[in-house]
Tab-separated table of C-alpha atoms in Angstrom:
chain	number	residue	atom	x	y	z
A	228	MET	CA	8.801	24.284	-16.857
A	229	LEU	CA	5.701	23.274	-18.800
A	230	ARG	CA	7.585	20.310	-20.275
A	231	MET	CA	8.531	19.116	-16.755
A	232	VAL	CA	4.950	19.393	-15.518
A	233	PHE	CA	3.721	17.517	-18.603
A	234	GLY	CA	6.387	14.831	-18.011
A	235	LEU	CA	5.286	14.415	-14.390
A	236	PHE	CA	1.639	14.221	-15.447
A	237	SER	CA	2.470	11.581	-18.095
A	238	VAL	CA	4.367	9.387	-15.644
A	239	LEU	CA	1.636	9.655	-13.011
A	240	LEU	CA	-1.032	8.844	-15.605
A	241	LEU	CA	0.926	5.802	-16.783
A	242	THR	CA	1.398	4.666	-13.183
A	243	ALA	CA	-2.331	4.932	-12.539
A	244	MET	CA	-3.155	2.997	-15.721
A	245	VAL	CA	-0.857	-0.020	-15.141
A	246	PRO	CA	-3.175	-1.852	-12.664
A	247	HIS	CA	-6.200	-1.304	-14.921
A	248	VAL	CA	-4.410	-2.631	-18.006
A	249	ALA	CA	-3.189	-5.693	-16.107
A	250	ARG	CA	-6.685	-6.340	-14.773
A	251	ALA	CA	-8.214	-6.024	-18.249
A	252	GLN	CA	-5.730	-8.562	-19.641
A	253	GLY	CA	-6.538	-11.215	-17.013
A	254	ASP	CA	-9.224	-13.720	-17.941
A	255	SER	CA	-9.561	-15.830	-14.786
A	256	ALA	CA	-12.191	-15.380	-12.092
A	257	ASN	CA	-9.477	-14.064	-9.773
A	258	ALA	CA	-7.985	-11.584	-12.233
A	259	HIS	CA	-8.762	-8.777	-9.786
A	260	ARG	CA	-6.432	-10.307	-7.193
A	261	CYS	CA	-2.726	-9.508	-7.106
A	262	ASP	CA	-0.498	-12.218	-8.517
A	263	GLN	CA	1.680	-13.187	-5.532
A	264	SER	CA	4.059	-15.536	-7.391
A	265	ALA	CA	7.802	-14.815	-7.182
A	266	PRO	CA	8.167	-13.949	-10.917
A	267	ALA	CA	5.166	-11.626	-10.731
A	268	LYS	CA	6.521	-9.902	-7.616
A	269	LYS	CA	9.896	-9.418	-9.325
A	270	LYS	CA	8.236	-8.036	-12.462
A	271	ARG	CA	6.049	-5.650	-10.423
A	272	SER	CA	9.056	-4.591	-8.376
A	273	MET	CA	11.076	-3.768	-11.496
A	274	LEU	CA	8.180	-1.931	-13.149
A	275	GLY	CA	7.345	-0.073	-9.961
A	276	GLY	CA	10.978	0.863	-9.476
A	277	MET	CA	11.264	2.221	-12.999
A	278	LEU	CA	7.988	4.151	-12.835
A	279	GLY	CA	8.717	5.395	-9.324
A	280	GLY	CA	12.171	6.552	-10.383
A	281	LEU	CA	10.790	8.368	-13.419
A	282	ALA	CA	8.077	10.001	-11.342
A	283	SER	CA	10.560	10.988	-8.644
A	284	ARG	CA	12.976	12.541	-11.156
A	285	ALA	CA	10.126	14.397	-12.874
A	286	ALA	CA	8.863	15.635	-9.514
A	287	ASP	CA	12.345	16.799	-8.512
A	288	ARG	CA	12.748	18.722	-11.790
A	289	ALA	CA	9.337	20.325	-11.337
A	290	GLY	CA	10.102	21.256	-7.725
A	291	VAL	CA	7.411	18.951	-6.336
A	292	PRO	CA	8.242	16.998	-3.141
A	293	SER	CA	8.993	13.370	-4.065
A	294	SER	CA	6.430	12.091	-1.563
A	295	VAL	CA	3.721	13.411	-3.870
A	296	GLY	CA	4.881	11.781	-7.102
A	297	GLY	CA	4.511	8.037	-7.716
A	298	VAL	CA	5.131	6.637	-4.246
A	299	SER	CA	3.862	3.088	-3.842
A	300	VAL	CA	3.030	1.417	-0.555
A	301	PRO	CA	4.780	-1.926	0.101
A	302	THR	CA	1.643	-3.876	0.971
A	303	SER	CA	3.375	-7.219	1.578
A	304	SER	CA	5.433	-5.744	4.408
A	305	LEU	CA	2.392	-4.122	6.045
A	306	LEU	CA	-0.514	-6.592	5.685
A	307	SER	CA	-1.012	-10.099	7.028
A	308	ASP	CA	-1.701	-12.981	4.654
A	309	ALA	CA	-5.217	-13.322	6.109
A	310	ILE	CA	-6.048	-9.725	5.194
A	311	THR	CA	-4.275	-9.830	1.815
A	312	ALA	CA	-6.276	-12.901	0.745
A	313	LEU	CA	-9.573	-11.021	1.196
A	314	LEU	CA	-8.676	-7.927	-0.813
A	315	ASP	CA	-7.979	-7.018	-4.417
A	316	CYS	CA	-4.840	-5.072	-5.339
A	317	ARG	CA	-6.320	-1.600	-4.881
A	318	GLU	CA	-7.930	-2.557	-1.559
A	319	GLN	CA	-4.573	-3.892	-0.348
A	320	GLN	CA	-3.051	-0.502	-1.152
A	321	GLN	CA	-5.858	1.268	0.708
A	322	ALA	CA	-5.420	-1.005	3.747
A	323	ALA	CA	-1.647	-0.468	3.746
A	324	ALA	CA	-2.118	3.299	3.486
A	325	ALA	CA	-4.506	3.166	6.460
A	326	THR	CA	-1.881	1.257	8.452
A	327	ASN	CA	0.740	3.896	7.617
A	328	GLU	CA	-1.605	6.719	8.549
A	329	ALA	CA	-2.546	5.108	11.868
A	330	MET	CA	1.116	4.465	12.737
A	331	ARG	CA	1.968	8.124	12.069
A	332	GLY	CA	-0.732	9.115	14.558
A	333	GLY	CA	0.565	6.846	17.341
A	334	VAL	CA	-1.205	4.870	20.045
A	335	GLY	CA	-4.981	5.198	19.962
A	336	THR	CA	-5.111	6.331	16.322
A	337	THR	CA	-7.551	4.601	13.967
A	338	SER	CA	-7.529	5.083	10.214
A	339	THR	CA	-10.434	3.778	8.113
A	340	TRP	CA	-10.848	3.090	4.407
A	341	LYS	CA	-13.650	2.085	2.031
A	342	SER	CA	-13.075	0.125	-1.167
A	343	ASP	CA	-13.111	2.028	-4.444
A	344	SER	CA	-13.846	-1.166	-6.388
A	345	ARG	CA	-16.376	-3.123	-4.285
A	346	PRO	CA	-19.309	-1.549	-2.420
A	347	ASP	CA	-19.396	-3.917	0.578
A	348	VAL	CA	-15.688	-3.831	1.492
A	349	SER	CA	-14.113	-1.559	4.105
A	350	GLY	CA	-11.612	-1.690	6.901
A	351	SER	CA	-9.540	0.037	9.528
A	352	SER	CA	-6.187	-0.040	11.269
A	353	THR	CA	-5.801	0.873	14.940
A	354	VAL	CA	-2.538	1.353	16.844
A	355	ASN	CA	-3.057	-0.344	20.221
A	356	SER	CA	0.338	-0.065	21.905
A	357	GLN	CA	3.947	0.985	21.480
A	358	ASP	CA	7.140	-0.281	23.060
A	359	LYS	CA	10.895	0.055	22.677
A	360	LEU	CA	13.237	-2.937	22.682
A	361	ALA	CA	16.623	-2.984	24.401
A	362	ASP	CA	18.447	-2.439	21.094
A	363	GLY	CA	16.411	0.727	20.398
A	364	THR	CA	13.940	-0.885	17.988
A	365	GLN	CA	10.529	0.824	18.111
A	366	CYS	CA	7.528	-1.543	17.889
A	367	LEU	CA	3.796	-0.961	17.522
A	368	THR	CA	0.902	-3.373	17.915
A	369	VAL	CA	-1.669	-2.669	15.206
A	370	THR	CA	-5.059	-4.329	14.690
A	371	ASP	CA	-6.459	-4.509	11.170
A	372	VAL	CA	-10.174	-5.034	10.649
A	373	VAL	CA	-11.601	-5.861	7.212
A	374	ILE	CA	-15.313	-6.179	6.504
A	375	VAL	CA	-16.299	-8.010	3.312
A	376	ASN	CA	-20.054	-8.430	2.660
A	377	GLY	CA	-20.815	-7.918	6.355
A	378	GLU	CA	-18.257	-10.509	7.541
A	379	GLU	CA	-15.582	-9.046	9.810
A	380	THR	CA	-12.003	-10.338	9.900
A	381	THR	CA	-9.623	-9.053	12.586
A	382	ALA	CA	-5.870	-9.517	12.371
A	383	PRO	CA	-3.452	-8.108	14.961
A	384	LYS	CA	0.133	-7.521	13.876
A	385	ARG	CA	3.380	-6.245	15.300
A	386	MET	CA	5.230	-3.563	13.345
A	387	CYS	CA	8.840	-2.682	14.204
A	388	ARG	CA	11.384	-0.122	13.053
A	389	ALA	CA	15.060	-0.738	13.758
A	390	PRO	CA	17.260	2.194	14.809
A	391	GLY	CA	18.187	4.153	11.683
A	392	ALA	CA	15.526	2.453	9.521
A	393	SER	CA	13.150	4.640	7.537
A	394	GLY	CA	9.936	2.703	8.143
A	395	TYR	CA	8.120	-0.020	10.028
A	396	THR	CA	7.816	-3.606	8.797
A	397	ARG	CA	5.614	-6.452	9.980
A	398	VAL	CA	7.421	-8.939	12.229
């Protein structure tokens, strides 16, 4: 049992360290931004899949629900390009998590976040409306607000979940 808990801790620690190591290796002025190129996305996807799988297996062996261990938020499917361009990688994850939280709460729910890496960056996601399409697809209208150094950017988006799908994606 102790070995399983140690294994889970090791995987989670490694997962938490990957963004910091990548940031430390970058030498450009925009090193804190996520690399959005196709090869970088593929590399991150493979690494995230491997680490997520390891964390999930370790969590299963330790009897921990898999939602606790190593789950990453797919930021590209939840955030608009306008919002993504303003935020570093960690902030994008925080904004995506706020969107997920607001969507779980339904219409009228607002979820806020404050950057862990920059003092003058914060944001929120608010679910404004919900509708159901003829084919059974559930859709939400969500407004994201990001404030960077006192400048507010608002970006509405439509999130839909097809019948039988496990989550919402931006359309």
